[in-house]
């Protein structure tokens, strides 16, 4: 995003403006923005990030599973059909997932399926902090974890994605 807003502007927003602006910093989870709005005023952009992270930490395991399931697969059907959110599309592109070989796509898709069969939610990784190879390695390695470990790791990745999305909206000064 070219134009970043100031923390003062954030603190002056109505709840509708806040939900519209921050409604997808956690993928498809406007409830987060609704809850975080009540934490105003924020001292800085990092304070906004902390409020969203605290929202995630406050959730029950069942609620965390709902959040994880709202995420699209990396390099999956939705990506091919152009059905991703603007944010997710940009992140997948930045990891190089728009420019993979058919072999790489087949590998990612089969690892994604295997992961979903084991855990019941999609494999989540902060695409902007990774490239195709590290995503494939992560898919392979994290498959061996327990469900508890993967719920925690998945939510930690959602926190990284969330922070980068907020930094695309609010000036860091
Ligand atoms: N599955 C998955 O990790 N999806 C997410 N990762 C990311 O950086 N953006 C997403 O939508």
PDB file of C-alpha atoms and ligand atoms in Angstrom:
ATOM      1  CA  UNK A   1       0.000   0.000   0.000  1.00  0.00           C
ATOM      2  CA  UNK A   2       1.481   3.338  -1.011  1.00  0.00           C
ATOM      3  CA  UNK A   3      -0.242   5.612   1.498  1.00  0.00           C
ATOM      4  CA  UNK A   4       0.287   4.763   5.179  1.00  0.00           C
ATOM      5  CA  UNK A   5      -1.889   6.298   7.891  1.00  0.00           C
ATOM      6  CA  UNK A   6      -0.658   7.713  11.200  1.00  0.00           C
ATOM      7  CA  UNK A   7      -1.429   6.277  14.606  1.00  0.00           C
ATOM      8  CA  UNK A   8      -3.358   9.506  15.342  1.00  0.00           C
ATOM      9  CA  UNK A   9      -5.652   8.768  12.409  1.00  0.00           C
ATOM     10  CA  UNK A  10      -6.139   5.213  13.712  1.00  0.00           C
ATOM     11  CA  UNK A  11      -7.147   6.537  17.125  1.00  0.00           C
ATOM     12  CA  UNK A  12      -9.740   8.858  15.527  1.00  0.00           C
ATOM     13  CA  UNK A  13     -11.468   6.118  13.519  1.00  0.00           C
ATOM     14  CA  UNK A  14     -15.095   5.118  14.001  1.00  0.00           C
ATOM     15  CA  UNK A  15     -15.657   1.420  14.629  1.00  0.00           C
ATOM     16  CA  UNK A  16     -16.847   0.990  11.015  1.00  0.00           C
ATOM     17  CA  UNK A  17     -13.706   2.658   9.665  1.00  0.00           C
ATOM     18  CA  UNK A  18     -11.533   0.542  11.972  1.00  0.00           C
ATOM     19  CA  UNK A  19     -13.220  -2.702  10.914  1.00  0.00           C
ATOM     20  CA  UNK A  20     -12.985  -1.776   7.268  1.00  0.00           C
ATOM     21  CA  UNK A  21      -9.282  -0.912   7.626  1.00  0.00           C
ATOM     22  CA  UNK A  22      -8.169  -3.800   9.874  1.00  0.00           C
ATOM     23  CA  UNK A  23     -10.820  -6.417   9.044  1.00  0.00           C
ATOM     24  CA  UNK A  24      -8.373  -8.636   7.168  1.00  0.00           C
ATOM     25  CA  UNK A  25      -5.129  -8.236   9.130  1.00  0.00           C
ATOM     26  CA  UNK A  26      -6.088 -11.663  10.425  1.00  0.00           C
ATOM     27  CA  UNK A  27      -7.363 -13.472   7.343  1.00  0.00           C
ATOM     28  CA  UNK A  28     -11.170 -13.090   7.023  1.00  0.00           C
ATOM     29  CA  UNK A  29     -11.492 -12.396  10.765  1.00  0.00           C
ATOM     30  CA  UNK A  30     -13.370  -9.112  11.251  1.00  0.00           C
ATOM     31  CA  UNK A  31     -14.187 -10.195  14.815  1.00  0.00           C
ATOM     32  CA  UNK A  32     -10.554  -9.455  15.712  1.00  0.00           C
ATOM     33  CA  UNK A  33     -10.887  -5.850  14.523  1.00  0.00           C
ATOM     34  CA  UNK A  34     -14.157  -5.453  16.432  1.00  0.00           C
ATOM     35  CA  UNK A  35     -12.515  -6.611  19.686  1.00  0.00           C
ATOM     36  CA  UNK A  36      -9.273  -4.691  19.168  1.00  0.00           C
ATOM     37  CA  UNK A  37     -11.170  -1.432  18.499  1.00  0.00           C
ATOM     38  CA  UNK A  38     -12.100  -1.325  22.195  1.00  0.00           C
ATOM     39  CA  UNK A  39      -8.386  -1.201  23.132  1.00  0.00           C
ATOM     40  CA  UNK A  40      -7.881   2.337  21.711  1.00  0.00           C
ATOM     41  CA  UNK A  41      -6.016   4.613  22.052  1.00  0.00           C
ATOM     42  CA  UNK A  42      -2.864   3.009  20.697  1.00  0.00           C
ATOM     43  CA  UNK A  43       0.547   4.521  21.412  1.00  0.00           C
ATOM     44  CA  UNK A  44       2.121   3.228  18.200  1.00  0.00           C
ATOM     45  CA  UNK A  45       1.729   0.793  15.322  1.00  0.00           C
ATOM     46  CA  UNK A  46       3.502  -1.838  17.425  1.00  0.00           C
ATOM     47  CA  UNK A  47       0.862  -1.303  20.084  1.00  0.00           C
ATOM     48  CA  UNK A  48      -1.792  -2.124  17.443  1.00  0.00           C
ATOM     49  CA  UNK A  49       0.151  -5.289  16.556  1.00  0.00           C
ATOM     50  CA  UNK A  50       0.303  -6.289  20.242  1.00  0.00           C
ATOM     51  CA  UNK A  51      -3.449  -5.803  20.603  1.00  0.00           C
ATOM     52  CA  UNK A  52      -4.126  -8.186  17.685  1.00  0.00           C
ATOM     53  CA  UNK A  53      -1.588 -10.663  19.071  1.00  0.00           C
ATOM     54  CA  UNK A  54      -3.270 -10.500  22.490  1.00  0.00           C
ATOM     55  CA  UNK A  55      -6.610 -11.157  20.789  1.00  0.00           C
ATOM     56  CA  UNK A  56      -5.137 -14.341  19.285  1.00  0.00           C
ATOM     57  CA  UNK A  57      -3.639 -15.378  22.640  1.00  0.00           C
ATOM     58  CA  UNK A  58      -7.015 -14.890  24.348  1.00  0.00           C
ATOM     59  CA  UNK A  59      -8.789 -17.437  22.115  1.00  0.00           C
ATOM     60  CA  UNK A  60      -9.718 -20.953  23.164  1.00  0.00           C
ATOM     61  CA  UNK A  61      -8.192 -23.858  21.224  1.00  0.00           C
ATOM     62  CA  UNK A  62     -11.512 -24.305  19.346  1.00  0.00           C
ATOM     63  CA  UNK A  63     -11.477 -20.618  18.361  1.00  0.00           C
ATOM     64  CA  UNK A  64      -7.834 -20.837  17.251  1.00  0.00           C
ATOM     65  CA  UNK A  65      -8.813 -23.746  14.998  1.00  0.00           C
ATOM     66  CA  UNK A  66     -11.490 -21.559  13.383  1.00  0.00           C
ATOM     67  CA  UNK A  67      -8.834 -18.902  12.657  1.00  0.00           C
ATOM     68  CA  UNK A  68      -6.415 -21.445  11.175  1.00  0.00           C
ATOM     69  CA  UNK A  69      -9.173 -22.870   8.947  1.00  0.00           C
ATOM     70  CA  UNK A  70      -9.924 -19.408   7.495  1.00  0.00           C
ATOM     71  CA  UNK A  71      -6.545 -19.466   5.703  1.00  0.00           C
ATOM     72  CA  UNK A  72      -6.226 -20.515   2.073  1.00  0.00           C
ATOM     73  CA  UNK A  73      -3.732 -23.148   0.996  1.00  0.00           C
ATOM     74  CA  UNK A  74      -0.447 -21.922  -0.397  1.00  0.00           C
ATOM     75  CA  UNK A  75      -0.330 -22.465  -4.162  1.00  0.00           C
ATOM     76  CA  UNK A  76      -3.737 -24.159  -3.978  1.00  0.00           C
ATOM     77  CA  UNK A  77      -6.926 -24.129  -6.019  1.00  0.00           C
ATOM     78  CA  UNK A  78      -7.998 -20.689  -4.806  1.00  0.00           C
ATOM     79  CA  UNK A  79      -4.674 -19.207  -5.887  1.00  0.00           C
ATOM     80  CA  UNK A  80      -5.005 -20.711  -9.354  1.00  0.00           C
ATOM     81  CA  UNK A  81      -8.614 -19.513  -9.678  1.00  0.00           C
ATOM     82  CA  UNK A  82      -7.798 -15.984  -8.492  1.00  0.00           C
ATOM     83  CA  UNK A  83     -10.023 -16.310  -5.403  1.00  0.00           C
ATOM     84  CA  UNK A  84      -7.501 -15.210  -2.754  1.00  0.00           C
ATOM     85  CA  UNK A  85      -7.875 -12.034  -0.720  1.00  0.00           C
ATOM     86  CA  UNK A  86      -5.713  -9.174  -2.014  1.00  0.00           C
ATOM     87  CA  UNK A  87      -3.373  -9.581   0.969  1.00  0.00           C
ATOM     88  CA  UNK A  88      -2.921 -13.328   0.622  1.00  0.00           C
ATOM     89  CA  UNK A  89      -2.384 -13.037  -3.143  1.00  0.00           C
ATOM     90  CA  UNK A  90       0.418 -10.505  -2.577  1.00  0.00           C
ATOM     91  CA  UNK A  91       2.052 -12.657   0.087  1.00  0.00           C
ATOM     92  CA  UNK A  92       1.964 -15.813  -2.009  1.00  0.00           C
ATOM     93  CA  UNK A  93       3.441 -13.869  -4.913  1.00  0.00           C
ATOM     94  CA  UNK A  94       6.246 -12.466  -2.744  1.00  0.00           C
ATOM     95  CA  UNK A  95       7.272 -16.005  -1.747  1.00  0.00           C
ATOM     96  CA  UNK A  96       7.581 -16.868  -5.450  1.00  0.00           C
ATOM     97  CA  UNK A  97       4.550 -19.160  -5.469  1.00  0.00           C
ATOM     98  CA  UNK A  98       3.215 -17.597  -8.677  1.00  0.00           C
ATOM     99  CA  UNK A  99       6.269 -18.769 -10.480  1.00  0.00           C
ATOM    100  CA  UNK A 100       6.713 -22.448  -9.623  1.00  0.00           C
ATOM    101  CA  UNK A 101       7.197 -25.532 -11.752  1.00  0.00           C
ATOM    102  CA  UNK A 102       4.418 -28.109 -12.105  1.00  0.00           C
ATOM    103  CA  UNK A 103       6.580 -30.489 -10.030  1.00  0.00           C
ATOM    104  CA  UNK A 104       6.826 -27.961  -7.210  1.00  0.00           C
ATOM    105  CA  UNK A 105       3.067 -27.313  -7.374  1.00  0.00           C
ATOM    106  CA  UNK A 106       2.341 -31.052  -7.210  1.00  0.00           C
ATOM    107  CA  UNK A 107       4.709 -31.437  -4.244  1.00  0.00           C
ATOM    108  CA  UNK A 108       3.164 -28.517  -2.340  1.00  0.00           C
ATOM    109  CA  UNK A 109      -0.380 -29.704  -3.089  1.00  0.00           C
ATOM    110  CA  UNK A 110       0.295 -33.266  -1.963  1.00  0.00           C
ATOM    111  CA  UNK A 111       2.084 -32.112   1.218  1.00  0.00           C
ATOM    112  CA  UNK A 112      -0.782 -29.672   1.919  1.00  0.00           C
ATOM    113  CA  UNK A 113      -3.330 -32.503   1.566  1.00  0.00           C
ATOM    114  CA  UNK A 114      -1.325 -34.860   3.786  1.00  0.00           C
ATOM    115  CA  UNK A 115      -1.007 -32.099   6.398  1.00  0.00           C
ATOM    116  CA  UNK A 116      -4.767 -31.345   6.337  1.00  0.00           C
ATOM    117  CA  UNK A 117      -5.646 -35.031   6.687  1.00  0.00           C
ATOM    118  CA  UNK A 118      -3.415 -35.303   9.779  1.00  0.00           C
ATOM    119  CA  UNK A 119      -4.298 -32.012  11.512  1.00  0.00           C
ATOM    120  CA  UNK A 120      -7.708 -30.986  10.126  1.00  0.00           C
ATOM    121  CA  UNK A 121      -6.560 -27.447   9.263  1.00  0.00           C
ATOM    122  CA  UNK A 122      -4.311 -25.995   6.559  1.00  0.00           C
ATOM    123  CA  UNK A 123      -0.542 -25.619   6.842  1.00  0.00           C
ATOM    124  CA  UNK A 124       0.140 -21.969   7.637  1.00  0.00           C
ATOM    125  CA  UNK A 125       3.412 -20.144   7.246  1.00  0.00           C
ATOM    126  CA  UNK A 126       4.198 -16.450   6.835  1.00  0.00           C
ATOM    127  CA  UNK A 127       4.796 -16.478   3.072  1.00  0.00           C
ATOM    128  CA  UNK A 128       6.516 -13.088   3.068  1.00  0.00           C
ATOM    129  CA  UNK A 129       9.259 -14.482   5.324  1.00  0.00           C
ATOM    130  CA  UNK A 130       9.766 -17.542   3.123  1.00  0.00           C
ATOM    131  CA  UNK A 131      10.522 -18.734  -0.376  1.00  0.00           C
ATOM    132  CA  UNK A 132       9.278 -21.804  -2.277  1.00  0.00           C
ATOM    133  CA  UNK A 133      12.054 -24.077  -0.974  1.00  0.00           C
ATOM    134  CA  UNK A 134      11.635 -23.155   2.705  1.00  0.00           C
ATOM    135  CA  UNK A 135       7.854 -23.578   2.372  1.00  0.00           C
ATOM    136  CA  UNK A 136       8.331 -27.107   0.979  1.00  0.00           C
ATOM    137  CA  UNK A 137      10.838 -27.872   3.763  1.00  0.00           C
ATOM    138  CA  UNK A 138       8.440 -26.506   6.390  1.00  0.00           C
ATOM    139  CA  UNK A 139       5.571 -28.587   5.020  1.00  0.00           C
ATOM    140  CA  UNK A 140       7.723 -31.691   5.172  1.00  0.00           C
ATOM    141  CA  UNK A 141       9.225 -31.064   8.614  1.00  0.00           C
ATOM    142  CA  UNK A 142       6.197 -29.714  10.478  1.00  0.00           C
ATOM    143  CA  UNK A 143       4.097 -32.713   9.374  1.00  0.00           C
ATOM    144  CA  UNK A 144       5.924 -34.684  12.084  1.00  0.00           C
ATOM    145  CA  UNK A 145       4.783 -32.353  14.883  1.00  0.00           C
ATOM    146  CA  UNK A 146       1.899 -32.982  17.268  1.00  0.00           C
ATOM    147  CA  UNK A 147      -1.436 -31.169  16.852  1.00  0.00           C
ATOM    148  CA  UNK A 148      -0.662 -29.031  19.911  1.00  0.00           C
ATOM    149  CA  UNK A 149       2.655 -27.951  18.396  1.00  0.00           C
ATOM    150  CA  UNK A 150       1.042 -27.170  15.039  1.00  0.00           C
ATOM    151  CA  UNK A 151      -1.803 -25.137  16.559  1.00  0.00           C
ATOM    152  CA  UNK A 152       0.812 -23.072  18.400  1.00  0.00           C
ATOM    153  CA  UNK A 153       3.118 -22.769  15.389  1.00  0.00           C
ATOM    154  CA  UNK A 154       0.211 -21.945  13.070  1.00  0.00           C
ATOM    155  CA  UNK A 155      -1.032 -19.174  15.377  1.00  0.00           C
ATOM    156  CA  UNK A 156       2.521 -17.798  15.670  1.00  0.00           C
ATOM    157  CA  UNK A 157       2.680 -17.641  11.865  1.00  0.00           C
ATOM    158  CA  UNK A 158      -0.724 -15.877  11.814  1.00  0.00           C
ATOM    159  CA  UNK A 159       0.814 -13.314  14.213  1.00  0.00           C
ATOM    160  CA  UNK A 160       3.715 -12.689  11.801  1.00  0.00           C
ATOM    161  CA  UNK A 161       1.322 -12.332   8.841  1.00  0.00           C
ATOM    162  CA  UNK A 162      -0.873  -9.983  10.913  1.00  0.00           C
ATOM    163  CA  UNK A 163       2.060  -7.759  11.944  1.00  0.00           C
ATOM    164  CA  UNK A 164       3.266  -7.358   8.351  1.00  0.00           C
ATOM    165  CA  UNK A 165      -0.278  -6.556   7.174  1.00  0.00           C
ATOM    166  CA  UNK A 166      -0.615  -3.872   9.893  1.00  0.00           C
ATOM    167  CA  UNK A 167       2.767  -2.399   8.911  1.00  0.00           C
ATOM    168  CA  UNK A 168       1.356  -2.060   5.376  1.00  0.00           C
ATOM    169  CA  UNK A 169      -1.439   0.132   6.760  1.00  0.00           C
ATOM    170  CA  UNK A 170       0.008   2.221   9.604  1.00  0.00           C
ATOM    171  CA  UNK A 171       3.179   4.343   9.660  1.00  0.00           C
ATOM    172  CA  UNK A 172       5.888   3.013  11.964  1.00  0.00           C
ATOM    173  CA  UNK A 173       7.079   6.244  13.614  1.00  0.00           C
TER     174      UNK A 173
HETATM  175  N1  LIG B   1      -1.658 -21.227   4.175  1.00  0.00           N
HETATM  176  C1  LIG B   1      -1.043 -20.078   4.470  1.00  0.00           C
HETATM  177  O1  LIG B   1      -0.004 -20.051   5.103  1.00  0.00           O
HETATM  178  N2  LIG B   1      -1.626 -18.945   4.016  1.00  0.00           N
HETATM  179  C2  LIG B   1      -1.150 -17.674   4.347  1.00  0.00           C
HETATM  180  N3  LIG B   1       0.235 -17.409   4.529  1.00  0.00           N
HETATM  181  C3  LIG B   1       0.461 -16.128   4.166  1.00  0.00           C
HETATM  182  O2  LIG B   1       1.535 -15.534   4.280  1.00  0.00           O
HETATM  183  N4  LIG B   1      -0.674 -15.592   3.651  1.00  0.00           N
HETATM  184  C4  LIG B   1      -1.672 -16.527   3.659  1.00  0.00           C
HETATM  185  O3  LIG B   1      -2.811 -16.428   3.221  1.00  0.00           O
END
